[in-house]
Amino acid sequence: MELFFQLLINGVYVGAVYALYGLSFALIFAPTKVWHFAQGGIYVLAGYALYSFNVILALPLWAALVLAIALTSAAGAGCERLLYRPLVNRGVSHMVVVMASLGLFVVIENSMDLVFGPSGLSLRIDPQTPWLVSGVVIMPIQIIAPMVALAITGLLALMLYRTMAGREFRAAITNPELLEINGISVSRIKLYAFAIGSAILPVAALLLISGGSGVSPTVGITAVLTGAMAMFLGGVDSPLGAAVAGFIIGIVENLSVFVLPTAWQVSITYGILLLVIMIRPTGLFGRAVQKATV
Amino acid sequence: MPELELVNVSKSFGGLAAVSDVSITFGGSRITGLVGPNGAGKTTLFNLITGMYPPTGGRVLFHGEDITGLAPHHVARRGIGRTFQQVRVFGELTVEQNAMLGLPEVSDSLSVGLLRTGRGRDELLERARKNLEFVKLDHRASELASDLSYAEQKLLMFACLLGLGASTLLLDEPAAGLDPTSHGPVLDTIRQLGGRGHTIVLVEHNLDVIRSCCDEAVFLAEGRVVRTGTPQELISDPELGALYFGMVEGVNA
Amino acid sequence: MEVYILGILVTITIFALMAISLDLLVGYTGLFTIAQAAMFGSGAYASAIVSLETGLGFWGGAVAGIAVGAAVASLASIPSLRVSGDYLVLASFGVQVVFHGLFLNLDGVTGGPAGLRGIPRPSLFGWSIDSPAEYLALYLAIAVVIVAVLRRLLASSFGLLLQAVREDELVPQALGKDVLRLKIKIFVLSGAIAGLSGSMYAHYITFVSPESFDVHASIFVLAMVLVGGMGTTWGAILGAAILILLPEVLRFLPLPTMSMGPIRQIIYGLILIMVCFLRPRGLIGGRS
């Protein structure tokens, strides 16, 4: 029983991080329809940004986070302005855009590897004292993370549904032509989508790193794939749905340790996701997308 | 036995009823027109017959056999061919390649493809050419389909369809987008196909087309059959006229 | 020096075949997948295991590689074809990661992170293939046969249907073609060839490990297809040649060995991005 709660706590923790991955990916995809696989590279960049500010420049953690958010947000916006926008304007096919994104992913990840080396690095974080609650070990970060994720998701929900900007954003998701007709710049909304979506990444990275994993160049794939899968499960047009889905994925992944050794976790998670694709090709909450349109 | 029969067919999308309780029989080498305002459900009926999506109620019978909900390629092989509202040809292929595509021998079979001899291929080309001759496009056989005019591309769609060898043809707005001078070849082709014994169902907005081609017509509105008769009967019916033009001018579903 | 060049040619031959297998999916049918390394790797592992466990050597291994590659492809095709076009990329990404996970975790079968060593070299009628020149002769012969058959297939009515489906899926269905079955066949064909090239890889390097078959490898092959020109056999071959030759220049520069790997990858990534901008139809000018 204690094992169950231990796994659940960890699941909630990891789920919070995955929720942020999903939120981030979906915020970008929904209005732009770009498969931003380079997101994995931006995520790696976020980790090393934290490291550079916190360890190399010896800034306090909160300052490092703020700066990392600024940097990552700019990098995300840079992707939109310098990579995707020019390509789309040239009229290349979707395939080519995705390939460029994959290329950028490879470049960023390996640049970090080149500069900082392949092994994991640590941030200057005070070691946490775990709590022991009726036989279950709880790290403070495991409680903080879901609260942070909830706060960010809540904040974004407020922005999306209570502000004018949010309404424009939602309109850009379903009906961009209508916006253009009314003189609202969809390309500006896309830029913000990339900026805000990317800004979430350093937070997610920090939450994960605080739990003991180091800053490393190979974490990008998991981040972007989990984010993309969460978006798929949560319904492509719904960033909030992606957050919920990411959370669920995290919990399921951890509870599956009951049945399988840890090394298999990730494979099983994606295996289950593929199964979901086969059973419900439109995702769990997604609206039906008809394959054929006449 | 009617060739194609719709029995109490209904289709709803979400809460919206696109087609309600429609029963029509087609057959006997007749050319039947489906008319009605936008949103009346005409193209939806085509999609239901050809299996793009299943009906929410009712059945589709072909030569007495229940084909309701069969996948599109199965329906096509049974003998029902269709064209689409928008011109759909393979622009990156030549005209004669387009025509060949209709032939059943052009299939996903690896062995047939690998083992076909040069003579076999020539035989296919020959049949494709015959279909192109019928629509008078054979002189443009080696050109890319994207280089054809809009009207010629419409004729090319017919040539493809002929390759299929279907007995029943569903033509979705064949005259759409054509100026009246270009109507001629298209209408001639349709009449000739009727003459060859095909059962043809046309969806059309253009009443002249209906009047000049069709043996009978069915008036649909809001997913239901309102009236059936000869084109002349329907056109001179004042109630239908009001319904048609009233709905065209008003806000349609 | 001669040996070095011949060795590179062997590598190009192997990867050209893999690139061609991917081009079947991406260039000819319009199915954008990033799971090729999964099929390549499955073929490599299958070939290694079969030849290590039985005495069948390269030829038995190659048959296993083809079979397993085809099997993995048909498995991968199920989720891939169930989703609508846009999500194919996502589904294939998932497949790739799952299989890489299998290579890494199925310790008993695949040797885990350490991989499998001592894979036997090919032998032909008792003649053992050792030198790069002999490898090149054998592998080139195999590749030529495969490519010849493939070209004949693509020039046939099957190829015509493929081209049509790439442009529009609806009309072929309306003309009675089973488009789904066509796509599955292409997947299986692609997987079989990828598996074969995987087998050739295993018996050349004589050692397989999971890191050769991860998503970066898939991206690498995708880059080859794009750079050369999608939808043309020569494009895939040219792309393979360029992407393997170019970073070889690095060998002659005074760089620390630890940096070689990342620098190589960065070069691939940059080439990929550049081609997307400057010549998305590839060097030979295939589809874009």
mmCIF file with all atom_site columns, N, CA and C in Angstrom, chain A residues 35 37 82-83 87 90 93 96 98-100 104 106-107 109-110 114 221 225 228 236 263-264 267 270 274 277-279 281 291 293, chain C residues 32 78 81-83 86-87 89-91 93 97-98 101-102 105 170 215-216 259 262-263 265-266 269-270 272-273 276-277 288:
data_model
loop_
_atom_site.group_PDB
_atom_site.id
_atom_site.type_symbol
_atom_site.label_atom_id
_atom_site.label_alt_id
_atom_site.label_comp_id
_atom_site.label_asym_id
_atom_site.label_entity_id
_atom_site.label_seq_id
_atom_site.pdbx_PDB_ins_code
_atom_site.Cartn_x
_atom_site.Cartn_y
_atom_site.Cartn_z
_atom_site.occupancy
_atom_site.B_iso_or_equiv
_atom_site.pdbx_formal_charge
_atom_site.auth_seq_id
_atom_site.auth_comp_id
_atom_site.auth_asym_id
_atom_site.auth_atom_id
_atom_site.pdbx_PDB_model_num
ATOM 1   N N  . TRP A 1 35  ? 4.384   21.506 -36.145 1.00 0.00 ? 35  TRP A N  1
ATOM 2   C CA . TRP A 1 35  ? 4.938   20.435 -35.329 1.00 0.00 ? 35  TRP A CA 1
ATOM 3   C C  . TRP A 1 35  ? 6.327   20.880 -34.890 1.00 0.00 ? 35  TRP A C  1
ATOM 4   N N  . PHE A 1 37  ? 9.064   20.259 -33.354 1.00 0.00 ? 37  PHE A N  1
ATOM 5   C CA . PHE A 1 37  ? 9.939   19.273 -32.734 1.00 0.00 ? 37  PHE A CA 1
ATOM 6   C C  . PHE A 1 37  ? 11.195  19.923 -32.189 1.00 0.00 ? 37  PHE A C  1
ATOM 7   N N  . LEU A 1 82  ? 12.375  33.300 -37.450 1.00 0.00 ? 82  LEU A N  1
ATOM 8   C CA . LEU A 1 82  ? 13.513  33.046 -38.332 1.00 0.00 ? 82  LEU A CA 1
ATOM 9   C C  . LEU A 1 82  ? 13.445  31.725 -39.075 1.00 0.00 ? 82  LEU A C  1
ATOM 10  N N  . LEU A 1 83  ? 12.687  30.771 -38.528 1.00 0.00 ? 83  LEU A N  1
ATOM 11  C CA . LEU A 1 83  ? 12.641  29.465 -39.186 1.00 0.00 ? 83  LEU A CA 1
ATOM 12  C C  . LEU A 1 83  ? 11.284  29.208 -39.841 1.00 0.00 ? 83  LEU A C  1
ATOM 13  N N  . LEU A 1 87  ? 9.848   29.916 -43.944 1.00 0.00 ? 87  LEU A N  1
ATOM 14  C CA . LEU A 1 87  ? 9.597   28.698 -44.701 1.00 0.00 ? 87  LEU A CA 1
ATOM 15  C C  . LEU A 1 87  ? 8.160   28.641 -45.189 1.00 0.00 ? 87  LEU A C  1
ATOM 16  N N  . ARG A 1 90  ? 7.515   30.764 -48.042 1.00 0.00 ? 90  ARG A N  1
ATOM 17  C CA . ARG A 1 90  ? 8.008   30.265 -49.320 1.00 0.00 ? 90  ARG A CA 1
ATOM 18  C C  . ARG A 1 90  ? 7.092   29.204 -49.907 1.00 0.00 ? 90  ARG A C  1
ATOM 19  N N  . SER A 1 93  ? 6.083   22.529 -48.405 1.00 0.00 ? 93  SER A N  1
ATOM 20  C CA . SER A 1 93  ? 5.092   21.606 -47.867 1.00 0.00 ? 93  SER A CA 1
ATOM 21  C C  . SER A 1 93  ? 5.308   21.409 -46.361 1.00 0.00 ? 93  SER A C  1
ATOM 22  N N  . VAL A 1 96  ? 8.470   19.606 -45.256 1.00 0.00 ? 96  VAL A N  1
ATOM 23  C CA . VAL A 1 96  ? 9.724   20.354 -45.232 1.00 0.00 ? 96  VAL A CA 1
ATOM 24  C C  . VAL A 1 96  ? 9.826   21.157 -43.946 1.00 0.00 ? 96  VAL A C  1
ATOM 25  N N  . VAL A 1 98  ? 8.521   20.396 -41.053 1.00 0.00 ? 98  VAL A N  1
ATOM 26  C CA . VAL A 1 98  ? 8.853   19.456 -39.977 1.00 0.00 ? 98  VAL A CA 1
ATOM 27  C C  . VAL A 1 98  ? 10.324  19.062 -40.059 1.00 0.00 ? 98  VAL A C  1
ATOM 28  N N  . MET A 1 99  ? 10.826  18.862 -41.273 1.00 0.00 ? 99  MET A N  1
ATOM 29  C CA . MET A 1 99  ? 12.226  18.475 -41.398 1.00 0.00 ? 99  MET A CA 1
ATOM 30  C C  . MET A 1 99  ? 13.149  19.574 -40.906 1.00 0.00 ? 99  MET A C  1
ATOM 31  N N  . ALA A 1 100 ? 12.798  20.813 -41.209 1.00 0.00 ? 100 ALA A N  1
ATOM 32  C CA . ALA A 1 100 ? 13.621  21.919 -40.724 1.00 0.00 ? 100 ALA A CA 1
ATOM 33  C C  . ALA A 1 100 ? 13.592  21.943 -39.202 1.00 0.00 ? 100 ALA A C  1
ATOM 34  N N  . LEU A 1 104 ? 16.727  21.637 -36.708 1.00 0.00 ? 104 LEU A N  1
ATOM 35  C CA . LEU A 1 104 ? 17.049  22.593 -35.646 1.00 0.00 ? 104 LEU A CA 1
ATOM 36  C C  . LEU A 1 104 ? 17.200  21.884 -34.304 1.00 0.00 ? 104 LEU A C  1
ATOM 37  N N  . VAL A 1 106 ? 18.224  18.858 -33.793 1.00 0.00 ? 106 VAL A N  1
ATOM 38  C CA . VAL A 1 106 ? 19.525  18.201 -33.771 1.00 0.00 ? 106 VAL A CA 1
ATOM 39  C C  . VAL A 1 106 ? 20.636  19.213 -33.518 1.00 0.00 ? 106 VAL A C  1
ATOM 40  N N  . VAL A 1 107 ? 20.536  20.366 -34.169 1.00 0.00 ? 107 VAL A N  1
ATOM 41  C CA . VAL A 1 107 ? 21.594  21.375 -34.034 1.00 0.00 ? 107 VAL A CA 1
ATOM 42  C C  . VAL A 1 107 ? 21.677  21.892 -32.603 1.00 0.00 ? 107 VAL A C  1
ATOM 43  N N  . GLU A 1 109 ? 20.484  20.592 -29.736 1.00 0.00 ? 109 GLU A N  1
ATOM 44  C CA . GLU A 1 109 ? 20.865  19.575 -28.765 1.00 0.00 ? 109 GLU A CA 1
ATOM 45  C C  . GLU A 1 109 ? 22.362  19.290 -28.796 1.00 0.00 ? 109 GLU A C  1
ATOM 46  N N  . ASN A 1 110 ? 22.880  19.131 -29.993 1.00 0.00 ? 110 ASN A N  1
ATOM 47  C CA . ASN A 1 110 ? 24.289  18.791 -30.111 1.00 0.00 ? 110 ASN A CA 1
ATOM 48  C C  . ASN A 1 110 ? 25.199  19.978 -29.814 1.00 0.00 ? 110 ASN A C  1
ATOM 49  N N  . LEU A 1 114 ? 28.177  19.874 -27.235 1.00 0.00 ? 114 LEU A N  1
ATOM 50  C CA . LEU A 1 114 ? 29.515  20.326 -27.597 1.00 0.00 ? 114 LEU A CA 1
ATOM 51  C C  . LEU A 1 114 ? 30.073  21.292 -26.570 1.00 0.00 ? 114 LEU A C  1
ATOM 52  N N  . ILE A 1 221 ? 14.135  14.759 -26.352 1.00 0.00 ? 221 ILE A N  1
ATOM 53  C CA . ILE A 1 221 ? 13.180  13.886 -27.026 1.00 0.00 ? 221 ILE A CA 1
ATOM 54  C C  . ILE A 1 221 ? 11.989  13.561 -26.142 1.00 0.00 ? 221 ILE A C  1
ATOM 55  N N  . LEU A 1 225 ? 8.228   14.682 -27.159 1.00 0.00 ? 225 LEU A N  1
ATOM 56  C CA . LEU A 1 225 ? 7.317   13.597 -27.505 1.00 0.00 ? 225 LEU A CA 1
ATOM 57  C C  . LEU A 1 225 ? 6.183   13.499 -26.498 1.00 0.00 ? 225 LEU A C  1
ATOM 58  N N  . ALA A 1 228 ? 3.846   16.313 -27.148 1.00 0.00 ? 228 ALA A N  1
ATOM 59  C CA . ALA A 1 228 ? 3.036   16.096 -28.345 1.00 0.00 ? 228 ALA A CA 1
ATOM 60  C C  . ALA A 1 228 ? 1.963   15.045 -28.106 1.00 0.00 ? 228 ALA A C  1
ATOM 61  N N  . VAL A 1 236 ? -6.548  18.288 -29.812 1.00 0.00 ? 236 VAL A N  1
ATOM 62  C CA . VAL A 1 236 ? -5.567  19.138 -30.460 1.00 0.00 ? 236 VAL A CA 1
ATOM 63  C C  . VAL A 1 236 ? -5.823  20.624 -30.291 1.00 0.00 ? 236 VAL A C  1
ATOM 64  N N  . ALA A 1 263 ? 12.972  0.568  -16.156 1.00 0.00 ? 263 ALA A N  1
ATOM 65  C CA . ALA A 1 263 ? 13.549  0.851  -17.471 1.00 0.00 ? 263 ALA A CA 1
ATOM 66  C C  . ALA A 1 263 ? 12.504  0.798  -18.571 1.00 0.00 ? 263 ALA A C  1
ATOM 67  N N  . TRP A 1 264 ? 11.422  0.052  -18.332 1.00 0.00 ? 264 TRP A N  1
ATOM 68  C CA . TRP A 1 264 ? 10.419  -0.136 -19.368 1.00 0.00 ? 264 TRP A CA 1
ATOM 69  C C  . TRP A 1 264 ? 9.374   0.964  -19.389 1.00 0.00 ? 264 TRP A C  1
ATOM 70  N N  . SER A 1 267 ? 8.921   3.130  -22.586 1.00 0.00 ? 267 SER A N  1
ATOM 71  C CA . SER A 1 267 ? 8.438   2.333  -23.716 1.00 0.00 ? 267 SER A CA 1
ATOM 72  C C  . SER A 1 267 ? 6.965   1.998  -23.555 1.00 0.00 ? 267 SER A C  1
ATOM 73  N N  . TYR A 1 270 ? 4.635   5.071  -24.185 1.00 0.00 ? 270 TYR A N  1
ATOM 74  C CA . TYR A 1 270 ? 4.385   5.334  -25.590 1.00 0.00 ? 270 TYR A CA 1
ATOM 75  C C  . TYR A 1 270 ? 3.639   4.192  -26.238 1.00 0.00 ? 270 TYR A C  1
ATOM 76  N N  . LEU A 1 274 ? 0.283   4.680  -28.320 1.00 0.00 ? 274 LEU A N  1
ATOM 77  C CA . LEU A 1 274 ? 0.056   4.177  -29.664 1.00 0.00 ? 274 LEU A CA 1
ATOM 78  C C  . LEU A 1 274 ? -1.219  3.352  -29.713 1.00 0.00 ? 274 LEU A C  1
ATOM 79  N N  . ILE A 1 277 ? -4.026  5.603  -29.946 1.00 0.00 ? 277 ILE A N  1
ATOM 80  C CA . ILE A 1 277 ? -4.147  6.082  -31.325 1.00 0.00 ? 277 ILE A CA 1
ATOM 81  C C  . ILE A 1 277 ? -4.917  5.076  -32.157 1.00 0.00 ? 277 ILE A C  1
ATOM 82  N N  . MET A 1 278 ? -4.643  3.807  -31.930 1.00 0.00 ? 278 MET A N  1
ATOM 83  C CA . MET A 1 278 ? -5.294  2.800  -32.763 1.00 0.00 ? 278 MET A CA 1
ATOM 84  C C  . MET A 1 278 ? -6.767  2.694  -32.448 1.00 0.00 ? 278 MET A C  1
ATOM 85  N N  . ILE A 1 279 ? -7.096  2.854  -31.158 1.00 0.00 ? 279 ILE A N  1
ATOM 86  C CA . ILE A 1 279 ? -8.489  2.678  -30.793 1.00 0.00 ? 279 ILE A CA 1
ATOM 87  C C  . ILE A 1 279 ? -9.289  3.942  -31.057 1.00 0.00 ? 279 ILE A C  1
ATOM 88  N N  . PRO A 1 281 ? -8.484  7.269  -32.945 1.00 0.00 ? 281 PRO A N  1
ATOM 89  C CA . PRO A 1 281 ? -7.536  8.098  -33.694 1.00 0.00 ? 281 PRO A CA 1
ATOM 90  C C  . PRO A 1 281 ? -7.736  9.586  -33.539 1.00 0.00 ? 281 PRO A C  1
ATOM 91  N N  . LYS A 1 291 ? -11.587 12.168 -41.929 1.00 0.00 ? 291 LYS A N  1
ATOM 92  C CA . LYS A 1 291 ? -10.459 11.931 -42.807 1.00 0.00 ? 291 LYS A CA 1
ATOM 93  C C  . LYS A 1 291 ? -10.759 12.393 -44.217 1.00 0.00 ? 291 LYS A C  1
ATOM 94  N N  . THR A 1 293 ? -12.815 14.784 -46.767 1.00 0.00 ? 293 THR A N  1
ATOM 95  C CA . THR A 1 293 ? -13.701 15.938 -46.940 1.00 0.00 ? 293 THR A CA 1
ATOM 96  C C  . THR A 1 293 ? -13.931 16.116 -48.425 1.00 0.00 ? 293 THR A C  1
ATOM 97  N N  . PHE C 2 32  ? 4.957   10.572 -44.212 1.00 0.00 ? 32  PHE C N  1
ATOM 98  C CA . PHE C 2 32  ? 6.107   11.144 -43.532 1.00 0.00 ? 32  PHE C CA 1
ATOM 99  C C  . PHE C 2 32  ? 6.338   10.440 -42.207 1.00 0.00 ? 32  PHE C C  1
ATOM 100 N N  . ILE C 2 78  ? 0.126   0.078  -38.395 1.00 0.00 ? 78  ILE C N  1
ATOM 101 C CA . ILE C 2 78  ? -1.212  0.101  -37.800 1.00 0.00 ? 78  ILE C CA 1
ATOM 102 C C  . ILE C 2 78  ? -1.528  1.443  -37.146 1.00 0.00 ? 78  ILE C C  1
ATOM 103 N N  . LEU C 2 81  ? -1.291  4.388  -39.861 1.00 0.00 ? 81  LEU C N  1
ATOM 104 C CA . LEU C 2 81  ? -2.317  4.575  -40.879 1.00 0.00 ? 81  LEU C CA 1
ATOM 105 C C  . LEU C 2 81  ? -3.685  4.854  -40.277 1.00 0.00 ? 81  LEU C C  1
ATOM 106 N N  . ARG C 2 82  ? -3.798  4.645  -38.976 1.00 0.00 ? 82  ARG C N  1
ATOM 107 C CA . ARG C 2 82  ? -5.080  4.933  -38.360 1.00 0.00 ? 82  ARG C CA 1
ATOM 108 C C  . ARG C 2 82  ? -5.279  6.422  -38.175 1.00 0.00 ? 82  ARG C C  1
ATOM 109 N N  . VAL C 2 83  ? -4.184  7.141  -37.963 1.00 0.00 ? 83  VAL C N  1
ATOM 110 C CA . VAL C 2 83  ? -4.330  8.570  -37.736 1.00 0.00 ? 83  VAL C CA 1
ATOM 111 C C  . VAL C 2 83  ? -4.340  9.298  -39.064 1.00 0.00 ? 83  VAL C C  1
ATOM 112 N N  . ASP C 2 86  ? -1.605  14.314 -40.627 1.00 0.00 ? 86  ASP C N  1
ATOM 113 C CA . ASP C 2 86  ? -0.770  15.148 -39.784 1.00 0.00 ? 86  ASP C CA 1
ATOM 114 C C  . ASP C 2 86  ? -0.145  14.384 -38.630 1.00 0.00 ? 86  ASP C C  1
ATOM 115 N N  . TYR C 2 87  ? -0.854  13.450 -38.085 1.00 0.00 ? 87  TYR C N  1
ATOM 116 C CA . TYR C 2 87  ? -0.386  12.782 -36.881 1.00 0.00 ? 87  TYR C CA 1
ATOM 117 C C  . TYR C 2 87  ? 0.495   11.591 -37.174 1.00 0.00 ? 87  TYR C C  1
ATOM 118 N N  . VAL C 2 89  ? 3.396   11.633 -38.306 1.00 0.00 ? 89  VAL C N  1
ATOM 119 C CA . VAL C 2 89  ? 4.718   11.960 -37.790 1.00 0.00 ? 89  VAL C CA 1
ATOM 120 C C  . VAL C 2 89  ? 4.803   11.619 -36.303 1.00 0.00 ? 89  VAL C C  1
ATOM 121 N N  . LEU C 2 90  ? 3.765   11.962 -35.583 1.00 0.00 ? 90  LEU C N  1
ATOM 122 C CA . LEU C 2 90  ? 3.747   11.704 -34.153 1.00 0.00 ? 90  LEU C CA 1
ATOM 123 C C  . LEU C 2 90  ? 3.723   10.214 -33.861 1.00 0.00 ? 90  LEU C C  1
ATOM 124 N N  . ALA C 2 91  ? 2.858   9.498  -34.556 1.00 0.00 ? 91  ALA C N  1
ATOM 125 C CA . ALA C 2 91  ? 2.763   8.052  -34.332 1.00 0.00 ? 91  ALA C CA 1
ATOM 126 C C  . ALA C 2 91  ? 4.088   7.372  -34.642 1.00 0.00 ? 91  ALA C C  1
ATOM 127 N N  . PHE C 2 93  ? 7.042   8.687  -34.594 1.00 0.00 ? 93  PHE C N  1
ATOM 128 C CA . PHE C 2 93  ? 7.983   9.092  -33.558 1.00 0.00 ? 93  PHE C CA 1
ATOM 129 C C  . PHE C 2 93  ? 7.837   8.159  -32.350 1.00 0.00 ? 93  PHE C C  1
ATOM 130 N N  . VAL C 2 97  ? 10.633  5.524  -30.754 1.00 0.00 ? 97  VAL C N  1
ATOM 131 C CA . VAL C 2 97  ? 11.092  5.551  -29.371 1.00 0.00 ? 97  VAL C CA 1
ATOM 132 C C  . VAL C 2 97  ? 10.803  4.222  -28.671 1.00 0.00 ? 97  VAL C C  1
ATOM 133 N N  . VAL C 2 98  ? 9.653   3.627  -28.948 1.00 0.00 ? 98  VAL C N  1
ATOM 134 C CA . VAL C 2 98  ? 9.322   2.340  -28.342 1.00 0.00 ? 98  VAL C CA 1
ATOM 135 C C  . VAL C 2 98  ? 10.354  1.282  -28.732 1.00 0.00 ? 98  VAL C C  1
ATOM 136 N N  . GLY C 2 101 ? 13.612  1.736  -27.167 1.00 0.00 ? 101 GLY C N  1
ATOM 137 C CA . GLY C 2 101 ? 13.488  1.252  -25.798 1.00 0.00 ? 101 GLY C CA 1
ATOM 138 C C  . GLY C 2 101 ? 13.647  -0.262 -25.729 1.00 0.00 ? 101 GLY C C  1
ATOM 139 N N  . LEU C 2 102 ? 13.048  -0.954 -26.691 1.00 0.00 ? 102 LEU C N  1
ATOM 140 C CA . LEU C 2 102 ? 13.173  -2.413 -26.721 1.00 0.00 ? 102 LEU C CA 1
ATOM 141 C C  . LEU C 2 102 ? 14.632  -2.824 -26.912 1.00 0.00 ? 102 LEU C C  1
ATOM 142 N N  . ASN C 2 105 ? 16.349  -2.274 -23.601 1.00 0.00 ? 105 ASN C N  1
ATOM 143 C CA . ASN C 2 105 ? 15.909  -2.964 -22.390 1.00 0.00 ? 105 ASN C CA 1
ATOM 144 C C  . ASN C 2 105 ? 15.776  -4.468 -22.471 1.00 0.00 ? 105 ASN C C  1
ATOM 145 N N  . LEU C 2 170 ? -8.733  10.430 -52.219 1.00 0.00 ? 170 LEU C N  1
ATOM 146 C CA . LEU C 2 170 ? -10.167 10.201 -52.407 1.00 0.00 ? 170 LEU C CA 1
ATOM 147 C C  . LEU C 2 170 ? -10.505 9.594  -53.758 1.00 0.00 ? 170 LEU C C  1
ATOM 148 N N  . VAL C 2 215 ? 16.346  7.998  -32.544 1.00 0.00 ? 215 VAL C N  1
ATOM 149 C CA . VAL C 2 215 ? 15.629  8.941  -33.395 1.00 0.00 ? 215 VAL C CA 1
ATOM 150 C C  . VAL C 2 215 ? 16.593  9.797  -34.215 1.00 0.00 ? 215 VAL C C  1
ATOM 151 N N  . HIS C 2 216 ? 17.801  10.000 -33.701 1.00 0.00 ? 216 HIS C N  1
ATOM 152 C CA . HIS C 2 216 ? 18.761  10.783 -34.474 1.00 0.00 ? 216 HIS C CA 1
ATOM 153 C C  . HIS C 2 216 ? 19.132  10.067 -35.767 1.00 0.00 ? 216 HIS C C  1
ATOM 154 N N  . SER C 2 259 ? 34.379  15.567 -29.400 1.00 0.00 ? 259 SER C N  1
ATOM 155 C CA . SER C 2 259 ? 33.523  16.538 -30.074 1.00 0.00 ? 259 SER C CA 1
ATOM 156 C C  . SER C 2 259 ? 33.045  16.048 -31.422 1.00 0.00 ? 259 SER C C  1
ATOM 157 N N  . PRO C 2 262 ? 29.063  15.100 -31.739 1.00 0.00 ? 262 PRO C N  1
ATOM 158 C CA . PRO C 2 262 ? 28.157  16.255 -31.796 1.00 0.00 ? 262 PRO C CA 1
ATOM 159 C C  . PRO C 2 262 ? 28.382  17.134 -33.019 1.00 0.00 ? 262 PRO C C  1
ATOM 160 N N  . ILE C 2 263 ? 29.648  17.344 -33.395 1.00 0.00 ? 263 ILE C N  1
ATOM 161 C CA . ILE C 2 263 ? 29.901  18.226 -34.545 1.00 0.00 ? 263 ILE C CA 1
ATOM 162 C C  . ILE C 2 263 ? 29.296  17.621 -35.800 1.00 0.00 ? 263 ILE C C  1
ATOM 163 N N  . GLN C 2 265 ? 26.746  15.665 -35.987 1.00 0.00 ? 265 GLN C N  1
ATOM 164 C CA . GLN C 2 265 ? 25.294  15.833 -35.939 1.00 0.00 ? 265 GLN C CA 1
ATOM 165 C C  . GLN C 2 265 ? 24.904  17.270 -36.276 1.00 0.00 ? 265 GLN C C  1
ATOM 166 N N  . ILE C 2 266 ? 25.694  18.214 -35.770 1.00 0.00 ? 266 ILE C N  1
ATOM 167 C CA . ILE C 2 266 ? 25.377  19.616 -36.046 1.00 0.00 ? 266 ILE C CA 1
ATOM 168 C C  . ILE C 2 266 ? 25.457  19.880 -37.546 1.00 0.00 ? 266 ILE C C  1
ATOM 169 N N  . GLY C 2 269 ? 22.356  18.560 -39.124 1.00 0.00 ? 269 GLY C N  1
ATOM 170 C CA . GLY C 2 269 ? 21.225  19.436 -38.842 1.00 0.00 ? 269 GLY C CA 1
ATOM 171 C C  . GLY C 2 269 ? 21.268  20.699 -39.699 1.00 0.00 ? 269 GLY C C  1
ATOM 172 N N  . LEU C 2 270 ? 22.460  21.281 -39.784 1.00 0.00 ? 270 LEU C N  1
ATOM 173 C CA . LEU C 2 270 ? 22.581  22.512 -40.567 1.00 0.00 ? 270 LEU C CA 1
ATOM 174 C C  . LEU C 2 270 ? 22.317  22.261 -42.046 1.00 0.00 ? 270 LEU C C  1
ATOM 175 N N  . LEU C 2 272 ? 20.449  19.997 -43.264 1.00 0.00 ? 272 LEU C N  1
ATOM 176 C CA . LEU C 2 272 ? 19.010  19.792 -43.390 1.00 0.00 ? 272 LEU C CA 1
ATOM 177 C C  . LEU C 2 272 ? 18.278  21.127 -43.439 1.00 0.00 ? 272 LEU C C  1
ATOM 178 N N  . ILE C 2 273 ? 18.607  22.013 -42.497 1.00 0.00 ? 273 ILE C N  1
ATOM 179 C CA . ILE C 2 273 ? 17.928  23.308 -42.460 1.00 0.00 ? 273 ILE C CA 1
ATOM 180 C C  . ILE C 2 273 ? 18.207  24.089 -43.736 1.00 0.00 ? 273 ILE C C  1
ATOM 181 N N  . CYS C 2 276 ? 16.232  22.898 -46.627 1.00 0.00 ? 276 CYS C N  1
ATOM 182 C CA . CYS C 2 276 ? 14.835  23.300 -46.508 1.00 0.00 ? 276 CYS C CA 1
ATOM 183 C C  . CYS C 2 276 ? 14.643  24.716 -47.010 1.00 0.00 ? 276 CYS C C  1
ATOM 184 N N  . PHE C 2 277 ? 15.610  25.562 -46.726 1.00 0.00 ? 277 PHE C N  1
ATOM 185 C CA . PHE C 2 277 ? 15.476  26.946 -47.159 1.00 0.00 ? 277 PHE C CA 1
ATOM 186 C C  . PHE C 2 277 ? 15.848  27.135 -48.620 1.00 0.00 ? 277 PHE C C  1
ATOM 187 N N  . SER C 2 288 ? 8.684   18.381 -53.372 1.00 0.00 ? 288 SER C N  1
ATOM 188 C CA . SER C 2 288 ? 9.029   19.178 -52.197 1.00 0.00 ? 288 SER C CA 1
ATOM 189 C C  . SER C 2 288 ? 7.949   19.034 -51.135 1.00 0.00 ? 288 SER C C  1
#
